[in-house]
Amino acid sequence: MSMKAIGLTLIMAYMILTAPVNKPVDKVDLDRFAGKWYSLYSIPTMYDKGSRETTTAYTLTRDGYYKVFTACKKGEEQKSSTYNSKLFTDGDTDGEMHAQFLWPFKVDYWVIELADDYSYVVVGHPEHKFLFIMSRKPAIDKKLHDEIVGRCKAKGYEVDKLTSQHHGE
């Protein structure tokens, strides 16, 4: 093997080993996570494709799961639409959760980034199927947005598929 090939192999191995891993955060305070979130940008799922101005309210139940109420505008007429779902934790407080839109089916819902002050959250999927950047306010600073998108790209998300939810436009 040539020195050039060895060098390239070492560089690729280093990049793979030092790249951020797509995994859930270690700790989520379930009470602080509850409340209203604005979905600012997303790689849409079949449930939210074409939606705008999406907000989601999480209410923690005594049984340890969240009742989820989602409101958005859809279609050409921007008709208001709402739906209910559930979000389950695995009994501990890490970011590996499961969303249930239709009983009995559950979808992996990973909190992959969470601000220390719970001002924003990034939700992803183990197979990169979707991505949501959500905030407690209808907008975030452009610099923060760009940093979040850069970290998501490094974790393997196809950030060129992110769509804006157009809050405040």
Tab-separated table of C-alpha atoms in Angstrom:
chain	number	residue	atom	x	y	z
A	1	MET	CA	0.000	0.000	0.000
A	2	SER	CA	1.369	3.406	-0.913
A	3	MET	CA	2.031	6.146	1.633
A	4	LYS	CA	-0.706	8.243	0.021
A	5	ALA	CA	-3.271	5.436	0.440
A	6	ILE	CA	-2.198	4.892	4.045
A	7	GLY	CA	-2.501	8.612	4.727
A	8	LEU	CA	-5.983	8.799	3.202
A	9	THR	CA	-7.071	5.736	5.170
A	10	LEU	CA	-5.844	7.301	8.423
A	11	ILE	CA	-7.605	10.601	7.666
A	12	MET	CA	-10.896	8.814	6.898
A	13	ALA	CA	-10.613	6.695	10.048
A	14	TYR	CA	-9.974	9.823	12.123
A	15	MET	CA	-13.006	11.579	10.590
A	16	ILE	CA	-15.240	8.605	11.290
A	17	LEU	CA	-14.028	8.220	14.867
A	18	THR	CA	-14.303	11.925	15.708
A	19	ALA	CA	-17.623	12.640	13.947
A	20	PRO	CA	-20.538	13.407	16.246
A	21	VAL	CA	-22.683	10.347	16.821
A	22	ASN	CA	-26.414	10.387	16.187
A	23	LYS	CA	-27.672	9.402	19.630
A	24	PRO	CA	-30.142	10.677	22.206
A	25	VAL	CA	-29.030	13.032	24.945
A	26	ASP	CA	-28.219	11.474	28.312
A	27	LYS	CA	-30.689	13.468	30.423
A	28	VAL	CA	-34.076	15.101	29.906
A	29	ASP	CA	-35.966	16.718	32.776
A	30	LEU	CA	-39.466	15.551	31.864
A	31	ASP	CA	-41.187	18.421	33.690
A	32	ARG	CA	-39.043	21.067	31.973
A	33	PHE	CA	-39.559	19.409	28.580
A	34	ALA	CA	-43.333	19.735	28.973
A	35	GLY	CA	-45.083	22.765	27.550
A	36	LYS	CA	-45.375	24.496	24.206
A	37	TRP	CA	-42.776	24.177	21.441
A	38	TYR	CA	-42.661	25.904	18.058
A	39	SER	CA	-41.493	23.614	15.270
A	40	LEU	CA	-39.224	25.948	13.318
A	41	TYR	CA	-37.546	23.656	10.780
A	42	SER	CA	-38.058	20.021	9.912
A	43	ILE	CA	-37.284	17.163	7.623
A	44	PRO	CA	-40.977	16.370	7.361
A	45	THR	CA	-42.727	13.104	8.125
A	46	MET	CA	-45.887	11.943	6.366
A	47	TYR	CA	-47.882	13.561	9.205
A	48	ASP	CA	-46.459	17.060	8.848
A	49	LYS	CA	-45.557	17.303	5.161
A	50	GLY	CA	-46.765	20.660	3.828
A	51	SER	CA	-47.572	22.077	7.251
A	52	ARG	CA	-46.767	25.607	8.433
A	53	GLU	CA	-46.669	27.376	11.785
A	54	THR	CA	-46.687	24.094	13.695
A	55	THR	CA	-46.846	24.203	17.475
A	56	THR	CA	-46.819	21.231	19.792
A	57	ALA	CA	-47.862	21.139	23.438
A	58	TYR	CA	-46.573	18.317	25.653
A	59	THR	CA	-48.486	17.562	28.856
A	60	LEU	CA	-46.844	15.058	31.196
A	61	THR	CA	-49.327	12.581	32.659
A	62	ARG	CA	-49.170	10.813	36.022
A	63	ASP	CA	-48.414	7.618	34.094
A	64	GLY	CA	-45.153	9.126	32.812
A	65	TYR	CA	-46.021	9.742	29.166
A	66	TYR	CA	-46.906	12.964	27.378
A	67	LYS	CA	-50.243	13.803	25.859
A	68	VAL	CA	-49.281	15.712	22.722
A	69	PHE	CA	-51.458	18.303	20.999
A	70	THR	CA	-50.215	19.559	17.640
A	71	ALA	CA	-51.665	22.509	15.712
A	72	CYS	CA	-50.623	23.704	12.270
A	73	LYS	CA	-51.802	25.171	8.999
A	74	LYS	CA	-52.018	22.926	5.932
A	75	GLY	CA	-52.852	23.064	2.277
A	76	GLU	CA	-53.217	25.893	-0.204
A	77	GLU	CA	-55.832	27.624	1.946
A	78	GLN	CA	-53.649	27.257	5.066
A	79	LYS	CA	-56.544	25.588	6.864
A	80	SER	CA	-56.005	25.045	10.599
A	81	SER	CA	-55.439	21.428	11.509
A	82	THR	CA	-54.909	19.691	14.851
A	83	TYR	CA	-54.137	16.204	16.034
A	84	ASN	CA	-53.419	14.351	19.245
A	85	SER	CA	-50.695	11.817	19.880
A	86	LYS	CA	-48.621	10.422	22.739
A	87	LEU	CA	-44.938	10.485	23.561
A	88	PHE	CA	-43.505	7.734	25.742
A	89	THR	CA	-40.296	7.680	27.723
A	90	ASP	CA	-38.508	4.427	28.508
A	91	GLY	CA	-38.920	4.874	32.241
A	92	ASP	CA	-35.667	6.733	32.707
A	93	THR	CA	-34.951	10.297	31.730
A	94	ASP	CA	-32.716	10.013	28.681
A	95	GLY	CA	-33.692	11.362	25.282
A	96	GLU	CA	-34.774	8.050	23.770
A	97	MET	CA	-38.541	8.371	23.457
A	98	HIS	CA	-41.272	6.886	21.281
A	99	ALA	CA	-44.107	8.775	19.576
A	100	GLN	CA	-47.462	7.140	18.974
A	101	PHE	CA	-49.673	8.697	16.305
A	102	LEU	CA	-51.773	5.586	15.730
A	103	TRP	CA	-52.266	2.819	18.311
A	104	PRO	CA	-50.457	0.418	18.735
A	105	PHE	CA	-47.604	1.661	16.524
A	106	LYS	CA	-44.703	3.654	17.975
A	107	VAL	CA	-41.948	5.567	16.209
A	108	ASP	CA	-38.482	6.299	17.600
A	109	TYR	CA	-38.318	9.946	18.704
A	110	TRP	CA	-34.862	10.905	19.922
A	111	VAL	CA	-33.983	14.141	21.656
A	112	ILE	CA	-30.531	14.556	20.087
A	113	GLU	CA	-29.811	18.075	21.335
A	114	LEU	CA	-31.321	20.111	24.150
A	115	ALA	CA	-30.377	23.582	25.362
A	116	ASP	CA	-29.378	23.748	29.026
A	117	ASP	CA	-32.202	26.245	29.608
A	118	TYR	CA	-34.691	24.202	27.521
A	119	SER	CA	-35.049	27.113	25.071
A	120	TYR	CA	-34.614	24.822	22.068
A	121	VAL	CA	-34.604	21.119	21.283
A	122	VAL	CA	-33.582	19.040	18.288
A	123	VAL	CA	-35.486	15.813	17.726
A	124	GLY	CA	-34.206	13.149	15.378
A	125	HIS	CA	-34.436	9.487	14.525
A	126	PRO	CA	-31.874	6.651	14.816
A	127	GLU	CA	-32.027	6.124	11.047
A	128	HIS	CA	-32.136	9.867	10.219
A	129	LYS	CA	-35.718	9.563	8.895
A	130	PHE	CA	-36.812	12.948	10.259
A	131	LEU	CA	-35.486	15.972	12.097
A	132	PHE	CA	-37.200	18.761	14.016
A	133	ILE	CA	-35.639	21.949	15.324
A	134	MET	CA	-38.019	23.370	17.904
A	135	SER	CA	-37.942	26.392	20.180
A	136	ARG	CA	-39.975	27.897	22.991
A	137	LYS	CA	-40.305	31.018	20.800
A	138	PRO	CA	-41.394	31.351	17.158
A	139	ALA	CA	-37.828	32.125	16.019
A	140	ILE	CA	-34.189	31.519	16.914
A	141	ASP	CA	-31.051	33.507	16.220
A	142	LYS	CA	-29.569	32.832	12.748
A	143	LYS	CA	-26.151	32.023	14.223
A	144	LEU	CA	-27.697	29.429	16.566
A	145	HIS	CA	-29.736	28.005	13.678
A	146	ASP	CA	-26.622	27.627	11.536
A	147	GLU	CA	-24.706	25.967	14.400
A	148	ILE	CA	-27.536	23.483	15.037
A	149	VAL	CA	-27.829	22.664	11.323
A	150	GLY	CA	-24.051	22.134	11.129
A	151	ARG	CA	-24.125	19.703	14.065
A	152	CYS	CA	-27.075	17.834	12.528
A	153	LYS	CA	-25.261	17.551	9.212
A	154	ALA	CA	-22.204	16.159	11.032
A	155	LYS	CA	-24.502	13.550	12.646
A	156	GLY	CA	-25.608	12.380	9.199
A	157	TYR	CA	-28.914	14.223	8.680
A	158	GLU	CA	-29.752	15.429	5.172
A	159	VAL	CA	-30.096	19.053	6.244
A	160	ASP	CA	-30.706	20.187	2.660
A	161	LYS	CA	-34.184	18.648	3.141
A	162	LEU	CA	-35.000	20.960	6.096
A	163	THR	CA	-38.092	23.075	5.495
A	164	SER	CA	-39.148	26.189	7.376
A	165	GLN	CA	-42.408	26.285	9.271
A	166	HIS	CA	-42.708	30.020	8.476
A	167	HIS	CA	-43.623	31.300	11.935
A	168	GLY	CA	-44.186	35.039	11.931
A	169	GLU	CA	-44.064	35.450	8.147
